[in-house]
Coordinates of C-alpha atoms in Angstrom, one line a residue:
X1 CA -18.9 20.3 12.7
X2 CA -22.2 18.3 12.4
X3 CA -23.4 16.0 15.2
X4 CA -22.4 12.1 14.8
X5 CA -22.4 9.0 17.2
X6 CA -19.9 7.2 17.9
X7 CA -18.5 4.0 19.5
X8 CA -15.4 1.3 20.2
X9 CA -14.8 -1.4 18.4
X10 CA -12.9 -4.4 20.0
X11 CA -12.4 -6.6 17.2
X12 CA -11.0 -5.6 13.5
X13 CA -14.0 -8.0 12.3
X14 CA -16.2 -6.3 14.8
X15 CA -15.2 -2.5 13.4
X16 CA -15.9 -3.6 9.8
X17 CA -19.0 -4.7 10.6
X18 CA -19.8 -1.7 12.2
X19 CA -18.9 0.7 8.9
X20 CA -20.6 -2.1 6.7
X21 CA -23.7 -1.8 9.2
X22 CA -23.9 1.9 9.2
X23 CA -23.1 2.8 5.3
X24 CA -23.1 6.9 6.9
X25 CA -20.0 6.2 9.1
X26 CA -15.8 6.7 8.9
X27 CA -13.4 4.5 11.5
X28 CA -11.2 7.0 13.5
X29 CA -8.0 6.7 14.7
X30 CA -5.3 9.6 15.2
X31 CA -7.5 11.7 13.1
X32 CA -5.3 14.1 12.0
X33 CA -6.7 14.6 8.7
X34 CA -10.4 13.3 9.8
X35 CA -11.2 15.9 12.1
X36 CA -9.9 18.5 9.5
X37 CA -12.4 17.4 7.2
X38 CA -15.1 17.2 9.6
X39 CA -14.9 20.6 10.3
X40 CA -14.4 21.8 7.3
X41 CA -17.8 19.9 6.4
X42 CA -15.5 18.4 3.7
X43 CA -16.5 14.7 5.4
X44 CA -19.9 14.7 7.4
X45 CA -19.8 11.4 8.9
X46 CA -22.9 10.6 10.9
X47 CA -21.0 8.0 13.1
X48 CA -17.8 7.0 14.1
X49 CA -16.0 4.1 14.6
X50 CA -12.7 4.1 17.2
X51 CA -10.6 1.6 16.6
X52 CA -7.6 2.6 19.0
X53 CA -8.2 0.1 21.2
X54 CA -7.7 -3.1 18.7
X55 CA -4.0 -4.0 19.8
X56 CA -2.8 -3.1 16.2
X57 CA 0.1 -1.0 17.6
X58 CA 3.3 -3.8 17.5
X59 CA 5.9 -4.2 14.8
X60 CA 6.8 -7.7 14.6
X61 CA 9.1 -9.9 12.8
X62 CA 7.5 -12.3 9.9
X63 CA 8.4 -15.6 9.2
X64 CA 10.4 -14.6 5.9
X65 CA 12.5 -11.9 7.5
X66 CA 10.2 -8.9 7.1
X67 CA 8.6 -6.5 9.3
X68 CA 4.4 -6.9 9.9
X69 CA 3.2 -3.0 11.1
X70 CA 0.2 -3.1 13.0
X71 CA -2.2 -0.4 11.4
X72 CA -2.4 1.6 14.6
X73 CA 1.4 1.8 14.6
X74 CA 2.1 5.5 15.0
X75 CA 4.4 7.6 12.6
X76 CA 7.0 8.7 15.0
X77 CA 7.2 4.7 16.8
X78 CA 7.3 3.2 13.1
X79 CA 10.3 5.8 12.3
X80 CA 12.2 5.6 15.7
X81 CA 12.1 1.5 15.5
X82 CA 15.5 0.3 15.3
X83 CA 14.7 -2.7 12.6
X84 CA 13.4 0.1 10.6
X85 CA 15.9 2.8 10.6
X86 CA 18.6 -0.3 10.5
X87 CA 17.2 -2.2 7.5
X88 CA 14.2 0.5 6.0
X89 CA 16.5 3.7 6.3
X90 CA 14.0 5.0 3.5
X91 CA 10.8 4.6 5.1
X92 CA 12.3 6.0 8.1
X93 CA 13.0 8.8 6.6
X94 CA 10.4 9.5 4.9
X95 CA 8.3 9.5 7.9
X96 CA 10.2 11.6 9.3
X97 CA 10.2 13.9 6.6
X98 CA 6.1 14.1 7.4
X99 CA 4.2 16.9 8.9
X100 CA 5.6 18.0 12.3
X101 CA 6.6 15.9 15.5
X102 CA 3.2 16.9 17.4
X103 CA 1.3 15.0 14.6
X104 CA 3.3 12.2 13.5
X105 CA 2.6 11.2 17.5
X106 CA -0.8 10.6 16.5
X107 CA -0.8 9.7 13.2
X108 CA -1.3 6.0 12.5
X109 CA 0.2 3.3 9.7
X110 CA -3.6 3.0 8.0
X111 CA -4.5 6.5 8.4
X112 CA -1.3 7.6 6.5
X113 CA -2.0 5.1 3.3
X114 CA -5.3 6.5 3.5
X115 CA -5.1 10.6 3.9
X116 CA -6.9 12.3 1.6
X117 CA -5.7 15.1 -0.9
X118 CA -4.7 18.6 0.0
X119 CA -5.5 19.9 -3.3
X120 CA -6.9 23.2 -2.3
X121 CA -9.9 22.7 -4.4
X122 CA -10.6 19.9 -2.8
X123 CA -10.6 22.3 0.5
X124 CA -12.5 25.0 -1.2
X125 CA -15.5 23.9 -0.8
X126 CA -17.1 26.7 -2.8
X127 CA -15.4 25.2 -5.8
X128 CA -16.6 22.0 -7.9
X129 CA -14.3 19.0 -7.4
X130 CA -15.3 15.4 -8.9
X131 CA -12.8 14.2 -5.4
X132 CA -15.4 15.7 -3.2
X133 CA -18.5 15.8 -4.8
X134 CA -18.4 13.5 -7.8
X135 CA -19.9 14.6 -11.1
X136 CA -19.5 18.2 -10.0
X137 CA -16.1 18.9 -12.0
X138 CA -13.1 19.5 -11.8
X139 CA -12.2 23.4 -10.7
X140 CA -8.2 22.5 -10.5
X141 CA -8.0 21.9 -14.5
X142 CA -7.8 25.5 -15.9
X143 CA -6.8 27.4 -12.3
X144 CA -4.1 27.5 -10.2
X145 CA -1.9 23.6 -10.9
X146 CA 1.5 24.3 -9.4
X147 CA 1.7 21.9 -6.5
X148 CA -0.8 19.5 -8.8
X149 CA -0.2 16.3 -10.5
X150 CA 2.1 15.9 -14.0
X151 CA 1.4 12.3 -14.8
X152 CA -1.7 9.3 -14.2
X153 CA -3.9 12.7 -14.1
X154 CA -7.6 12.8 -16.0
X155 CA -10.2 15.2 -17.5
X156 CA -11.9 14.4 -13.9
X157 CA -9.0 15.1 -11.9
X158 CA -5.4 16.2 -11.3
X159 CA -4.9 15.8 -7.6
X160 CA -2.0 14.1 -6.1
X161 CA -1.5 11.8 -3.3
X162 CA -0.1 13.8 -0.1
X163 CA 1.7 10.6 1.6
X164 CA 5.6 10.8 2.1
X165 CA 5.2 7.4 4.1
X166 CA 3.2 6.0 1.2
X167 CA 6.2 6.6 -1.5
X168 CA 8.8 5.0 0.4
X169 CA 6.4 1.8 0.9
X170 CA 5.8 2.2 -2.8
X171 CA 9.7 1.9 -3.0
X172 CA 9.8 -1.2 -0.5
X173 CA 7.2 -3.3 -2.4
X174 CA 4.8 -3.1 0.9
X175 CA 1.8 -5.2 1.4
X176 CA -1.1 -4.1 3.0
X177 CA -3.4 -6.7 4.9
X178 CA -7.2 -6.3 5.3
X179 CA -10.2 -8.1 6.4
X180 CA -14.1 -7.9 5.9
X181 CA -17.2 -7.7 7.8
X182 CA -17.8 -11.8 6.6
X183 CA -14.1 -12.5 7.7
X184 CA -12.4 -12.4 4.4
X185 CA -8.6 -11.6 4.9
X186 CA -7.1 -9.8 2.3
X187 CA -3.3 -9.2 1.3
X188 CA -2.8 -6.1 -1.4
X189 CA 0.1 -5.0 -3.0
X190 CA 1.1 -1.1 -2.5
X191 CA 1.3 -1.4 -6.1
X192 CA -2.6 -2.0 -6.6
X193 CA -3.4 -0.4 -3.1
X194 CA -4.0 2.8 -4.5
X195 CA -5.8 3.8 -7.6
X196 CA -5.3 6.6 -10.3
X197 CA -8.4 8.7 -10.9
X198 CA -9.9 8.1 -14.4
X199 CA -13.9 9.1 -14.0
X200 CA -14.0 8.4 -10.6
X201 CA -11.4 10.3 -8.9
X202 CA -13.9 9.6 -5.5
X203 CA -13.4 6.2 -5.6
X204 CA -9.2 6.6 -3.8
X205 CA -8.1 3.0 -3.2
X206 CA -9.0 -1.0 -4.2
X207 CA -10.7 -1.2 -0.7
X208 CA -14.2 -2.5 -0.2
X209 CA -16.5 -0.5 1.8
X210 CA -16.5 -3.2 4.8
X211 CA -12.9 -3.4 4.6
X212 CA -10.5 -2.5 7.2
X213 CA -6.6 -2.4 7.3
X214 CA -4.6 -4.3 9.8
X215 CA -1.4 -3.9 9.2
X216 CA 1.3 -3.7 6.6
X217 CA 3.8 -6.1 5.7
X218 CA 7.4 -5.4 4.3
X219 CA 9.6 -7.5 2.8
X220 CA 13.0 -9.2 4.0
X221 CA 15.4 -6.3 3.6
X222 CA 17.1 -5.5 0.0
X223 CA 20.1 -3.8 1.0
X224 CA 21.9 -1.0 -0.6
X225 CA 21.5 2.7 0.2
X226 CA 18.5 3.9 1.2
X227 CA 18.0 7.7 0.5
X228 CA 14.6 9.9 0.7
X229 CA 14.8 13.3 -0.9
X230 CA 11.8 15.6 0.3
X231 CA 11.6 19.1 -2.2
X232 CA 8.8 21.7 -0.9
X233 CA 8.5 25.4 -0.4
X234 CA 9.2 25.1 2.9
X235 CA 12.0 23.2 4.8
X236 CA 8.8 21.8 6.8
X237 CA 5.7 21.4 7.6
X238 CA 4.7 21.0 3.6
X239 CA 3.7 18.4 1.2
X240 CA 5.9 17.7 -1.4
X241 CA 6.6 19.7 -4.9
X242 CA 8.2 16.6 -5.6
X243 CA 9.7 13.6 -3.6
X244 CA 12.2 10.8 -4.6
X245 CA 12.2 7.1 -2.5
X246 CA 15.4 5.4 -3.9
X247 CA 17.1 2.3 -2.6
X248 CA 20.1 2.2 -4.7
X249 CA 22.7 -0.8 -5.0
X250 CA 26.8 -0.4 -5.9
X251 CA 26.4 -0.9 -9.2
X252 CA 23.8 1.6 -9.8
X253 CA 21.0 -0.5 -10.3
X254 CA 17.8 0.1 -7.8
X255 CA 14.4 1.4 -7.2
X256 CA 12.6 4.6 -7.3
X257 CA 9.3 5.9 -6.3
X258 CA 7.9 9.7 -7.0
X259 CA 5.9 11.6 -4.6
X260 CA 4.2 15.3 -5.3
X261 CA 3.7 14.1 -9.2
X262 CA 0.5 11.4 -9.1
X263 CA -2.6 10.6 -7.6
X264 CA -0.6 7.9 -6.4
X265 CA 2.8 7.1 -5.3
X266 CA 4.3 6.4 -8.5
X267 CA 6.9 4.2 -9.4
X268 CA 7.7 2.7 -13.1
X269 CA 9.0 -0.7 -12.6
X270 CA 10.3 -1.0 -16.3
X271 CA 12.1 2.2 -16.0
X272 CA 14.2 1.2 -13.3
X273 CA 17.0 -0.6 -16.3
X274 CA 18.0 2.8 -17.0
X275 CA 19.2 3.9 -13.6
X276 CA 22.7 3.0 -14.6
X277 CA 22.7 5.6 -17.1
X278 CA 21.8 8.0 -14.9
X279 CA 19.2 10.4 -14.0
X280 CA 18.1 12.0 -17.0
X281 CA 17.8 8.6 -19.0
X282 CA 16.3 7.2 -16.1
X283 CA 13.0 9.9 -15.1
X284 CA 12.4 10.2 -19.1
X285 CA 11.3 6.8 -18.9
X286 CA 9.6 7.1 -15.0
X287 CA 7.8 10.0 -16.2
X288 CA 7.4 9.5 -20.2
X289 CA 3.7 10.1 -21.3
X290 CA 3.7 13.0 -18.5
X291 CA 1.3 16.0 -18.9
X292 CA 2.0 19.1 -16.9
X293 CA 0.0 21.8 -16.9
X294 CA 1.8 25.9 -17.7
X295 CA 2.1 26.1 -13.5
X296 CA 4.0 22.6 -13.0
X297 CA 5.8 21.7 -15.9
X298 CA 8.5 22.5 -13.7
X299 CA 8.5 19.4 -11.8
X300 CA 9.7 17.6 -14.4
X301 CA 13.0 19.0 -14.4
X302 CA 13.1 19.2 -10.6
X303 CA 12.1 15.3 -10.8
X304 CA 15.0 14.6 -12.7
X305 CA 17.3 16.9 -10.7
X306 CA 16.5 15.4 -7.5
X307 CA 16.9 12.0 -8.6
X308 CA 19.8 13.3 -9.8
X309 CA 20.9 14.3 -6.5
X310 CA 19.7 10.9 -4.9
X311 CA 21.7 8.8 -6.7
X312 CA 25.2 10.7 -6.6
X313 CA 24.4 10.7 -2.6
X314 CA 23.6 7.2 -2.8
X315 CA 26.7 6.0 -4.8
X316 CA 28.6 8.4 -2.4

């Protein structure tokens, strides 16, 4: 690990002012997937930026029935809140479905939206990857794709987005709040929060580079059965081969959002008419235009077999 600096912020303004002053520098909270990358020399940081100490660890009720989660809201709080795991069983679950107790006590609300890829070209540092050193290429396209992205992927890249947490907001129709080094307060759709990778698979979400997350905002409560399907080579401690956030009302009708398959939680608003009709109807259309690879061309079937499985649990 290379030598930084380091101090406290005690203001959100104040921290963004701090990363916007010093362009070398990350903010740090749990760090659970920071520190990883510092030592790998994946992220070399040359300052650091705590922001543990900003009071952004309540949940709170909003005005229009929601739920407003403080950025520094840890995993296992968010999941064990009773509001949550009464009226966002899915998000609960997904949480819990995330890495292993010891970390989820340190991992934070921002830190989760933000984790970076565990491609394992993207950890090999002796191979090119346009993630980690842009322009360099993309190693993944060609080797070894199985637990690699199907659909949104590029000629630049074909990572996907590790966050269970992150699919099951997708699901929710979450907001995420920010603000700027001049003050600017900023509200942005999960939707648009985080970005597919085109040319510049680097650049991961719509945030500025002075911009820090506050919290995230859910909306009044929607009802119906919440259900989050986790499918990985392991039973834990593993990212996703493929994940399924569903909320699901009587009459079949609902949402879904995909995990293990994007760069991105992924979730086809359109697509969701054909729920009804069941599952294979329903993931031709989530995932239509999808281009797997020889290694994962199998999550398309076990996409449309897990929804599957969601929605005859769901409808009970």
């Amino acid at each position: 690990m290379r030598p930084f600096t380091y101090e406290r912020a005690r203001s959100p303004a104040e921290a963004a002012t701090a990363v916007a002053r010093q362009p070398d520098s990350k903010f740090i909270a749990g760090g659970t997937n920071l520190l990883d990358l510092m030592k790998l020399q994946i992220e070399t940081p040359a300052h650091l930026i705590d922001v543990n100490g900003l009071g952004l660890d309540r949940i709170e009720a909003t005005p229009e029935g929601g739920l407003r989660i403080g950025a520094l809201v840890r995993n296992t709080s968010l999941a064990a809140d009773e509001r949550v795991r009464r009226d966002y069983g899915v998000l609960a679950r997904a949480l819990l479905a995330g890495a292993s107790g010891q970390l989820r006590n340190k991992a934070t609300t921002a830190g989760n939206l933000l984790q970076r890829t565990r491609c394992p070209y993207f950890y090999g540092t002796a191979q090119p990857c346009n993630k980690r050193q842009p322009g360099s290429g993309c190693a993944a396209i060609g080797g070894v794709t199985r637990q690699l992205g199907v659909i949104g992927t590029s000629e630049a890249c074909i990572a996907t987005h590790p966050s269970d947490m992150a699919v099951a907001m997708r699901a929710l129709d979450a907001v995420v709040e920010t603000i700027r080094a001049d003050g600017t307060a900023r509200r942005i759709p999960i939707a648009e929060f985080h970005r597919l990778p085109g040319e510049t698979p680097h650049i991961e979400t719509a945030m500025a580079r002075d911009e820090f997350i506050t919290a995230v905002t859910l909306p009044p409560p929607i009802g119906g059965r919440h259900v989050y399907r986790k499918v990985r080579d392991r039973a834990s401690y593993a990212f996703a081969l493929v994940s399924v956030a569903a909320v699901v009302q009587r009459d079949g009708t609902g949402r879904v959002a995909l995990g293990g398959v994007a760069h991105k939680p992924w979730r086809v608003e359109a697509a969701e008419a054909e729920l009804p009709r069941g599952a294979k109807q329903a993931m031709a259309a989530i995932l239509d235009g999808a281009q797997p690879t020889h290694d994962n061309a199998f999550k398309v079937t076990l996409a449309e077999r897990t929804l599957a499985s969601v929605l005859a649990e769901a409808r009970g």
